[in-house]
PDB file of C-alpha atoms in Angstrom:
ATOM      1  CA  UNK A   1     127.555  83.498 110.343  1.00  0.00           C
ATOM      2  CA  UNK A   2     127.559  86.930 111.994  1.00  0.00           C
ATOM      3  CA  UNK A   3     130.949  88.535 112.317  1.00  0.00           C
ATOM      4  CA  UNK A   4     129.917  91.105 114.861  1.00  0.00           C
ATOM      5  CA  UNK A   5     127.164  89.734 117.119  1.00  0.00           C
ATOM      6  CA  UNK A   6     127.917  92.240 119.900  1.00  0.00           C
ATOM      7  CA  UNK A   7     127.399  95.206 117.571  1.00  0.00           C
ATOM      8  CA  UNK A   8     124.160  93.701 116.309  1.00  0.00           C
ATOM      9  CA  UNK A   9     122.959  93.175 119.873  1.00  0.00           C
ATOM     10  CA  UNK A  10     123.832  96.750 120.898  1.00  0.00           C
ATOM     11  CA  UNK A  11     122.176  98.190 117.781  1.00  0.00           C
ATOM     12  CA  UNK A  12     119.028  96.140 118.421  1.00  0.00           C
ATOM     13  CA  UNK A  13     118.905  97.408 122.000  1.00  0.00           C
ATOM     14  CA  UNK A  14     119.284 101.011 120.877  1.00  0.00           C
ATOM     15  CA  UNK A  15     116.484 100.619 118.357  1.00  0.00           C
ATOM     16  CA  UNK A  16     114.227  99.167 121.053  1.00  0.00           C
ATOM     17  CA  UNK A  17     114.955 102.098 123.382  1.00  0.00           C
ATOM     18  CA  UNK A  18     114.417 104.616 120.568  1.00  0.00           C
ATOM     19  CA  UNK A  19     111.066 103.089 119.660  1.00  0.00           C
ATOM     20  CA  UNK A  20     109.950 103.055 123.287  1.00  0.00           C
ATOM     21  CA  UNK A  21     110.882 106.734 123.665  1.00  0.00           C
ATOM     22  CA  UNK A  22     108.596 107.764 120.799  1.00  0.00           C
ATOM     23  CA  UNK A  23     105.191 107.436 122.404  1.00  0.00           C
ATOM     24  CA  UNK A  24     102.287 108.007 120.067  1.00  0.00           C
ATOM     25  CA  UNK A  25      99.281 109.981 121.276  1.00  0.00           C
ATOM     26  CA  UNK A  26      96.195 108.029 122.259  1.00  0.00           C
ATOM     27  CA  UNK A  27      93.095 108.629 120.152  1.00  0.00           C
ATOM     28  CA  UNK A  28      89.928 109.893 121.806  1.00  0.00           C
ATOM     29  CA  UNK A  29      86.968 107.579 122.231  1.00  0.00           C
ATOM     30  CA  UNK A  30      85.073 109.815 119.812  1.00  0.00           C
ATOM     31  CA  UNK A  31      87.715 109.236 117.116  1.00  0.00           C
ATOM     32  CA  UNK A  32      87.700 105.474 117.640  1.00  0.00           C
ATOM     33  CA  UNK A  33      83.898 105.355 117.496  1.00  0.00           C
ATOM     34  CA  UNK A  34      83.879 107.433 114.288  1.00  0.00           C
ATOM     35  CA  UNK A  35      86.477 105.210 112.649  1.00  0.00           C
ATOM     36  CA  UNK A  36      84.671 102.068 113.806  1.00  0.00           C
ATOM     37  CA  UNK A  37      81.435 103.319 112.230  1.00  0.00           C
ATOM     38  CA  UNK A  38      83.195 104.107 108.944  1.00  0.00           C
ATOM     39  CA  UNK A  39      84.874 100.688 108.929  1.00  0.00           C
ATOM     40  CA  UNK A  40      81.537  98.996 109.736  1.00  0.00           C
ATOM     41  CA  UNK A  41      80.050 100.646 106.637  1.00  0.00           C
ATOM     42  CA  UNK A  42      82.893  99.230 104.546  1.00  0.00           C
ATOM     43  CA  UNK A  43      82.336  95.775 106.044  1.00  0.00           C
ATOM     44  CA  UNK A  44      78.637  96.012 105.238  1.00  0.00           C
ATOM     45  CA  UNK A  45      79.303  97.199 101.664  1.00  0.00           C
ATOM     46  CA  UNK A  46      81.747  94.312 101.180  1.00  0.00           C
ATOM     47  CA  UNK A  47      79.184  91.849 102.632  1.00  0.00           C
ATOM     48  CA  UNK A  48      81.729  90.342 105.010  1.00  0.00           C
ATOM     49  CA  UNK A  49      80.658  87.177 106.827  1.00  0.00           C
ATOM     50  CA  UNK A  50      79.741  87.745 110.481  1.00  0.00           C
ATOM     51  CA  UNK A  51      82.806  85.778 111.652  1.00  0.00           C
ATOM     52  CA  UNK A  52      85.160  88.187 109.830  1.00  0.00           C
ATOM     53  CA  UNK A  53      83.621  91.484 110.912  1.00  0.00           C
ATOM     54  CA  UNK A  54      85.261  91.900 114.353  1.00  0.00           C
ATOM     55  CA  UNK A  55      88.835  91.230 113.130  1.00  0.00           C
ATOM     56  CA  UNK A  56      88.221  93.436 110.083  1.00  0.00           C
ATOM     57  CA  UNK A  57      86.964  96.321 112.242  1.00  0.00           C
ATOM     58  CA  UNK A  58      89.992  96.143 114.532  1.00  0.00           C
ATOM     59  CA  UNK A  59      92.444  96.047 111.615  1.00  0.00           C
ATOM     60  CA  UNK A  60      90.602  98.814 109.780  1.00  0.00           C
ATOM     61  CA  UNK A  61      90.469 101.126 112.812  1.00  0.00           C
ATOM     62  CA  UNK A  62      94.124 100.490 113.659  1.00  0.00           C
ATOM     63  CA  UNK A  63      95.205 101.131 110.057  1.00  0.00           C
ATOM     64  CA  UNK A  64      93.429 104.493 110.141  1.00  0.00           C
ATOM     65  CA  UNK A  65      94.863 105.381 113.556  1.00  0.00           C
ATOM     66  CA  UNK A  66      98.348 104.416 112.382  1.00  0.00           C
ATOM     67  CA  UNK A  67      98.037 106.599 109.267  1.00  0.00           C
ATOM     68  CA  UNK A  68      97.114 109.542 111.464  1.00  0.00           C
ATOM     69  CA  UNK A  69      99.952 109.008 113.949  1.00  0.00           C
ATOM     70  CA  UNK A  70      97.921 107.620 116.839  1.00  0.00           C
ATOM     71  CA  UNK A  71      98.565 104.659 119.096  1.00  0.00           C
ATOM     72  CA  UNK A  72      96.859 101.420 118.091  1.00  0.00           C
ATOM     73  CA  UNK A  73      94.017  99.991 120.146  1.00  0.00           C
ATOM     74  CA  UNK A  74      94.089  96.448 121.498  1.00  0.00           C
ATOM     75  CA  UNK A  75      90.379  95.804 121.008  1.00  0.00           C
ATOM     76  CA  UNK A  76      87.109  97.533 120.265  1.00  0.00           C
ATOM     77  CA  UNK A  77      85.159  95.785 123.028  1.00  0.00           C
ATOM     78  CA  UNK A  78      83.134  98.209 125.077  1.00  0.00           C
ATOM     79  CA  UNK A  79      83.261 100.951 122.453  1.00  0.00           C
ATOM     80  CA  UNK A  80      79.865 102.561 121.923  1.00  0.00           C
ATOM     81  CA  UNK A  81      78.173 101.887 118.589  1.00  0.00           C
ATOM     82  CA  UNK A  82      77.757 105.586 117.875  1.00  0.00           C
ATOM     83  CA  UNK A  83      79.075 108.893 119.084  1.00  0.00           C
ATOM     84  CA  UNK A  84      75.786 109.868 120.765  1.00  0.00           C
ATOM     85  CA  UNK A  85      76.158 107.062 123.318  1.00  0.00           C
ATOM     86  CA  UNK A  86      79.653 108.200 124.275  1.00  0.00           C
ATOM     87  CA  UNK A  87      80.086 109.491 127.818  1.00  0.00           C
ATOM     88  CA  UNK A  88      82.557 111.948 129.295  1.00  0.00           C
ATOM     89  CA  UNK A  89      83.878 113.600 126.146  1.00  0.00           C
ATOM     90  CA  UNK A  90      83.984 117.350 125.702  1.00  0.00           C
ATOM     91  CA  UNK A  91      81.092 118.125 123.302  1.00  0.00           C
ATOM     92  CA  UNK A  92      82.918 121.144 121.842  1.00  0.00           C
ATOM     93  CA  UNK A  93      86.016 119.104 121.008  1.00  0.00           C
ATOM     94  CA  UNK A  94      86.158 118.237 117.310  1.00  0.00           C
ATOM     95  CA  UNK A  95      86.839 114.654 116.428  1.00  0.00           C
ATOM     96  CA  UNK A  96      89.694 113.555 114.235  1.00  0.00           C
ATOM     97  CA  UNK A  97      87.202 112.764 111.482  1.00  0.00           C
ATOM     98  CA  UNK A  98      85.642 116.254 111.651  1.00  0.00           C
ATOM     99  CA  UNK A  99      89.076 117.867 111.455  1.00  0.00           C
ATOM    100  CA  UNK A 100      90.060 115.739 108.456  1.00  0.00           C
ATOM    101  CA  UNK A 101      86.836 116.610 106.615  1.00  0.00           C
ATOM    102  CA  UNK A 102      87.418 120.309 107.286  1.00  0.00           C
ATOM    103  CA  UNK A 103      91.010 119.979 106.087  1.00  0.00           C
ATOM    104  CA  UNK A 104      89.840 118.307 102.871  1.00  0.00           C
ATOM    105  CA  UNK A 105      87.275 121.071 102.322  1.00  0.00           C
ATOM    106  CA  UNK A 106      89.949 123.739 102.758  1.00  0.00           C
ATOM    107  CA  UNK A 107      92.304 122.014 100.312  1.00  0.00           C
ATOM    108  CA  UNK A 108      89.703 121.845  97.545  1.00  0.00           C
TER     109      UNK A 108
END
């Protein structure tokens, strides 16, 4: 079947090490909460059944984080429902969403 299993094994190991070395930045809680709120609006507009909302929100948030070069989140449990209920964040720090909106405004 495979002529060179040792080469394949070595190459696979190198790829694993290379992927592990490229650590993505972690998103702030504020960014996750903003994305969760936007995804919840989409779920509401699409009239998703209650049983599908939690998996949809997680997939939606992770898709957005991935597009922006951030590390994925394992779950959204314990995330505040809105940014106002968030604790411990720097209030002068702009969220990822705010920066993207500003960037869009500048490009128009």
